[in-house]
Short mmCIF file of C-alpha atoms in Angstrom, two decimals:
data_model
loop_
_atom_site.label_atom_id
_atom_site.label_comp_id
_atom_site.label_asym_id
_atom_site.label_seq_id
_atom_site.Cartn_x
_atom_site.Cartn_y
_atom_site.Cartn_z
CA LYS A 1 4.25 -22.92 0.03
CA SER A 2 5.33 -19.95 -2.10
CA GLY A 3 7.80 -19.01 -4.80
CA ILE A 4 6.37 -20.83 -7.83
CA ASN A 5 3.52 -19.30 -9.84
CA ALA A 6 0.55 -21.51 -10.63
CA GLU A 7 -2.82 -21.19 -12.36
CA TYR A 8 -5.93 -22.82 -10.94
CA GLY A 9 -9.50 -23.40 -12.05
CA GLY A 10 -12.39 -23.89 -9.66
CA CYS A 11 -11.24 -21.50 -6.91
CA ILE A 12 -14.11 -19.09 -7.53
CA ASP A 13 -16.79 -21.45 -8.88
CA ASN A 14 -18.96 -20.71 -5.85
CA TRP A 15 -18.79 -16.93 -6.28
CA PRO A 16 -22.12 -15.36 -7.32
CA ALA A 17 -19.97 -12.79 -9.15
CA VAL A 18 -19.10 -15.34 -11.84
CA THR A 19 -22.67 -15.40 -13.14
CA LYS A 20 -23.97 -12.04 -11.91
CA TRP A 21 -21.37 -9.43 -12.86
CA SER A 22 -22.82 -8.00 -16.04
CA ASP A 23 -22.65 -4.25 -16.66
CA GLU A 24 -26.36 -4.03 -15.87
CA TYR A 25 -26.04 -5.84 -12.55
CA LEU A 26 -22.98 -3.88 -11.45
CA SER A 27 -24.59 -0.58 -12.39
CA SER A 28 -27.72 -1.45 -10.43
CA LYS A 29 -25.70 -2.44 -7.34
CA LEU A 30 -23.17 0.40 -7.43
CA ASP A 31 -25.12 3.07 -9.33
CA ASP A 32 -24.12 6.41 -7.74
CA THR A 33 -21.15 4.96 -5.83
CA GLN A 34 -18.11 7.16 -6.37
CA VAL A 35 -15.13 5.25 -7.79
CA THR A 36 -11.57 6.34 -8.56
CA VAL A 37 -10.74 6.03 -12.25
CA ALA A 38 -7.23 6.21 -13.71
CA VAL A 39 -7.28 8.10 -17.01
CA THR A 40 -4.47 8.22 -19.61
CA PRO A 41 -4.35 9.09 -23.32
CA ASN A 42 -2.53 5.86 -24.20
CA GLY A 43 -3.20 3.15 -21.61
CA LEU A 44 0.18 3.57 -19.93
CA ALA A 45 -0.31 4.46 -16.28
CA ASP A 46 2.55 3.97 -13.82
CA ALA A 47 4.85 3.41 -16.78
CA ILE A 48 7.58 5.06 -18.83
CA CYS A 49 6.37 7.41 -21.55
CA ASP A 50 8.46 10.04 -23.34
CA GLY A 51 11.36 9.37 -20.98
CA GLN A 52 9.27 10.03 -17.87
CA PHE A 53 7.58 7.87 -15.25
CA THR A 54 3.95 8.82 -15.77
CA LEU A 55 1.14 8.69 -13.24
CA PRO A 56 -2.47 8.73 -14.45
CA PHE A 57 -4.97 11.52 -14.01
CA GLU A 58 -7.45 10.34 -11.39
CA ARG A 59 -11.17 11.11 -11.57
CA ASN A 60 -13.84 10.40 -8.99
CA ILE A 61 -17.06 9.61 -10.83
CA LYS A 62 -20.20 7.56 -10.35
CA PHE A 63 -19.78 3.92 -11.30
CA ARG A 64 -22.60 4.00 -13.84
CA GLU A 65 -20.86 6.94 -15.56
CA PHE A 66 -17.66 4.90 -15.70
CA VAL A 67 -19.49 2.01 -17.39
CA THR A 68 -21.05 4.36 -19.94
CA GLU A 69 -17.66 5.84 -20.82
CA LEU A 70 -16.02 2.41 -20.92
CA ASN A 71 -18.58 1.26 -23.47
CA ASN A 72 -18.07 4.39 -25.59
CA THR A 73 -14.29 4.54 -25.93
CA LYS A 74 -12.36 7.50 -27.30
CA ASP A 75 -9.02 7.25 -29.10
CA ASP A 76 -7.19 9.44 -26.58
CA ARG A 77 -8.94 8.42 -23.38
CA VAL A 78 -8.26 5.09 -21.66
CA LEU A 79 -10.05 4.33 -18.38
CA TYR A 80 -9.02 1.82 -15.73
CA LEU A 81 -10.26 1.02 -12.23
CA GLN A 82 -6.86 0.10 -10.79
CA GLN A 83 -6.72 1.47 -7.26
CA GLN A 84 -4.46 -0.75 -5.15
CA ASN A 85 -5.31 0.55 -1.70
CA ASN A 86 -7.78 -2.16 -0.64
CA SER A 87 -10.20 -0.70 -3.17
CA PHE A 88 -12.72 -3.53 -2.95
CA ASN A 89 -13.44 -2.73 0.67
CA THR A 90 -13.33 1.05 0.28
CA GLU A 91 -15.19 1.56 -3.01
CA PHE A 92 -16.89 -1.73 -3.98
CA SER A 93 -18.11 -3.09 -0.64
CA LYS A 94 -21.68 -3.31 -1.99
CA LEU A 95 -20.44 -6.31 -3.99
CA MET A 96 -19.01 -8.12 -0.96
CA ASP A 97 -21.70 -10.81 -0.95
CA ASP A 98 -20.68 -11.80 -4.50
CA ILE A 99 -17.13 -12.93 -3.62
CA ASP A 100 -15.21 -14.59 -0.83
CA PRO A 101 -14.03 -11.53 1.14
CA ALA A 102 -11.19 -13.38 2.86
CA PRO A 103 -10.37 -16.86 1.49
CA GLN A 104 -9.36 -19.05 4.41
CA TRP A 105 -7.41 -21.47 2.21
CA SER A 106 -4.92 -18.83 1.11
CA SER A 107 -4.49 -17.43 4.62
CA ASP A 108 -3.72 -20.98 5.75
CA VAL A 109 -1.20 -21.48 2.95
CA PHE A 110 0.65 -18.20 3.51
CA GLY A 111 0.34 -18.30 7.28
CA THR A 112 -0.56 -14.62 7.40
CA ASP A 113 -3.61 -12.40 7.44
CA LEU A 114 -5.10 -10.79 4.37
CA ASP A 115 -3.62 -7.34 3.74
CA ALA A 116 -5.79 -5.96 0.90
CA VAL A 117 -8.48 -6.84 -1.64
CA ASN A 118 -8.54 -4.92 -4.92
CA PHE A 119 -11.10 -4.57 -7.74
CA TRP A 120 -9.95 -4.20 -11.36
CA MET A 121 -11.98 -3.24 -14.44
CA GLY A 122 -10.99 -1.33 -17.53
CA ASP A 123 -10.28 -0.65 -21.16
CA GLY A 124 -8.56 -3.33 -23.22
CA ARG A 125 -5.89 -0.78 -24.12
CA ALA A 126 -4.81 -0.36 -20.49
CA ILE A 127 -1.46 -1.99 -19.79
CA THR A 128 0.32 -2.74 -16.54
CA SER A 129 4.03 -2.26 -17.17
CA LEU A 130 6.65 -4.68 -15.89
CA HIS A 131 7.13 -4.48 -12.12
CA LYS A 132 7.20 -6.57 -8.94
CA ASP A 133 5.20 -6.42 -5.71
CA PRO A 134 6.20 -7.22 -2.12
CA TYR A 135 3.07 -9.34 -1.63
CA GLU A 136 1.84 -12.86 -2.18
CA ASN A 137 -0.82 -12.27 -4.82
CA VAL A 138 -3.93 -14.39 -5.50
CA TYR A 139 -5.49 -12.99 -8.67
CA SER A 140 -8.95 -14.13 -9.84
CA VAL A 141 -10.51 -13.14 -13.17
CA VAL A 142 -14.31 -12.92 -13.02
CA ARG A 143 -14.99 -11.70 -16.57
CA GLY A 144 -12.83 -11.51 -19.70
CA CYS A 145 -9.17 -12.53 -19.62
CA LYS A 146 -5.76 -11.19 -18.64
CA THR A 147 -2.39 -12.19 -20.05
CA PHE A 148 0.55 -12.07 -17.64
CA THR A 149 4.15 -12.08 -18.83
CA LEU A 150 6.12 -13.29 -15.81
CA PHE A 151 9.81 -13.33 -14.96
CA PRO A 152 11.21 -15.15 -11.90
CA PRO A 153 13.18 -13.25 -9.24
CA CYS A 154 16.52 -14.54 -10.59
CA ASP A 155 15.91 -12.47 -13.75
CA ARG A 156 16.57 -9.38 -11.65
CA LEU A 157 20.19 -9.99 -12.63
CA HIS A 158 19.35 -9.01 -16.23
CA LEU A 159 16.58 -6.45 -15.76
CA ARG A 160 18.05 -2.97 -15.74
CA TYR A 161 16.52 -0.19 -13.66
CA LYS A 162 16.88 3.48 -14.54
CA HIS A 163 15.74 6.61 -12.72
CA TYR A 164 13.07 8.57 -14.59
CA PRO A 165 11.70 12.02 -13.79
CA LEU A 166 8.18 11.88 -12.38
CA SER A 167 5.18 13.31 -14.26
CA ARG A 168 1.41 13.09 -14.01
CA TYR A 169 -1.24 13.41 -16.71
CA ASP A 170 -3.73 16.25 -16.35
CA GLU A 171 -7.37 15.97 -17.37
CA ASN A 172 -6.45 16.93 -20.96
CA GLY A 173 -3.79 14.22 -21.31
CA HIS A 174 -0.81 16.55 -20.95
CA LEU A 175 2.16 15.55 -18.83
CA ILE A 176 2.80 17.82 -15.85
CA PRO A 177 6.24 17.46 -14.21
CA GLN A 178 6.25 16.43 -10.54
CA GLU A 179 9.00 16.52 -7.95
CA GLY A 180 11.32 13.56 -7.71
CA SER A 181 12.20 10.53 -9.80
CA VAL A 182 11.25 6.85 -9.90
CA PRO A 183 13.46 3.80 -10.56
CA TRP A 184 11.73 1.64 -13.17
CA ILE A 185 12.62 -1.31 -15.37
CA ASP A 186 14.09 -0.28 -18.72
CA VAL A 187 12.13 -2.54 -21.10
CA ASP A 188 9.50 -1.98 -23.76
CA GLN A 189 6.47 -0.86 -21.73
CA ARG A 190 3.96 -2.52 -24.05
CA ASN A 191 5.82 -5.77 -24.67
CA PRO A 192 8.68 -6.79 -22.35
CA LEU A 193 9.57 -9.63 -24.74
CA CYS A 194 10.78 -7.14 -27.36
CA GLY A 195 14.54 -7.01 -27.72
CA ASP A 196 17.12 -9.47 -26.44
CA VAL A 197 15.57 -11.78 -23.83
CA SER A 198 18.11 -14.58 -24.20
CA GLU A 199 19.21 -14.22 -20.57
CA LEU A 200 15.64 -14.12 -19.22
CA HIS A 201 13.14 -16.84 -18.35
CA PRO A 202 9.69 -15.52 -19.30
CA VAL A 203 6.47 -17.38 -18.63
CA VAL A 204 3.32 -16.20 -20.44
CA VAL A 205 0.02 -17.11 -18.78
CA THR A 206 -3.51 -16.19 -19.87
CA VAL A 207 -5.99 -16.21 -16.99
CA ARG A 208 -9.58 -16.56 -18.18
CA ALA A 209 -12.92 -16.00 -16.49
CA GLY A 210 -13.29 -18.36 -13.52
CA GLU A 211 -9.54 -18.94 -13.18
CA THR A 212 -7.10 -17.85 -10.49
CA LEU A 213 -3.38 -17.12 -10.72
CA TYR A 214 -1.03 -17.40 -7.77
CA LEU A 215 1.64 -14.79 -8.35
CA PRO A 216 4.47 -15.09 -5.81
CA SER A 217 6.05 -12.03 -4.25
CA TYR A 218 8.96 -10.52 -6.20
CA TRP A 219 8.02 -12.19 -9.47
CA PHE A 220 8.14 -9.53 -12.17
CA HIS A 221 4.92 -9.23 -14.16
CA HIS A 222 3.46 -7.33 -17.10
CA VAL A 223 -0.29 -7.49 -17.75
CA ARG A 224 -2.61 -6.99 -20.72
CA GLN A 225 -6.36 -7.58 -20.78
CA SER A 226 -9.42 -7.94 -22.98
CA HIS A 227 -11.86 -5.05 -22.96
CA ALA A 228 -13.96 -4.62 -19.79
CA THR A 229 -12.23 -7.50 -18.01
CA ILE A 230 -13.05 -7.66 -14.30
CA ALA A 231 -10.78 -9.17 -11.67
CA VAL A 232 -10.37 -9.32 -7.91
CA ASN A 233 -7.02 -9.88 -6.25
CA TYR A 234 -5.88 -10.57 -2.71
CA TRP A 235 -2.59 -9.41 -1.25
CA TYR A 236 -0.90 -11.18 1.66
CA ASP A 237 2.19 -10.01 3.50
CA ILE A 238 5.32 -11.89 2.61
CA ASP A 239 7.31 -14.29 4.71
CA TYR A 240 10.77 -12.76 5.17
CA GLY A 241 12.38 -16.16 4.83
CA PRO A 242 14.80 -17.82 2.38
CA ALA A 243 12.89 -16.74 -0.76
CA TYR A 244 13.12 -13.09 0.28
CA GLY A 245 16.80 -13.46 1.11
CA LEU A 246 17.44 -15.01 -2.30
CA PHE A 247 15.73 -12.13 -4.10
CA LYS A 248 17.75 -9.58 -2.09
CA MET A 249 20.91 -11.37 -3.16
CA PHE A 250 19.88 -11.13 -6.84
CA ASP A 251 18.99 -7.48 -6.33
CA GLU A 252 22.33 -6.57 -4.78
CA LEU A 253 24.27 -8.47 -7.44
CA ALA A 254 22.32 -6.65 -10.16
CA LYS A 255 23.04 -3.27 -8.58
CA ALA A 256 26.75 -4.16 -8.41
CA ARG A 257 26.61 -4.75 -12.20
CA GLY A 258 24.99 -1.34 -12.74
CA PHE A 259 21.51 -2.83 -13.22
#
């Protein structure tokens, strides 16, 4: 049912998005629609930079303006549509007819209702640093490709968390301190396979256009992408069963070791 990642082809073959989603088509459909864009000077949003946990600067701009900027990159300006608050339904609903808004097969598998649908599109320099999510994740790439570096929940025993002061980029790319701190995994933010990984069990998977990755809850994942890749993912609430209990055991053992 869940707990083992898997990559599938054919899950989105019937989506009009697979053949339609060019920049021209998307711009014509969305045009003046306001979208939330994460902006950083280096592609590291929600990641450790200069000893701080850094949040991106967020801009609300018209989609067609986003596409223009994405196709005219600047060295110190990396753009990413990465909102994870059910963004497909809140900002990209004009594209609803191009996808399956609520796949019945995955709801049947997980035995739970769909929690959120998110739209992803951005610069090839944008990186998602290593983290885990409390959701069952069905991740479909419509255009381009994404490379996931995955670690199973048992690797929590060897992944050290540290608390980092919180900062946010301003519109000029300067870090502005914020209140509080964030516990985050102490690995290379651009490549979690750097350093000693002898105790870890990484799996590297490249998901190409038309393919879907099932990413189980509490699997750690780091993500890179080709430029202007587009993806849609579905989040489902987890089953608080044996798999969750096993992860909590690994988590508590790691904390007891100072990790």
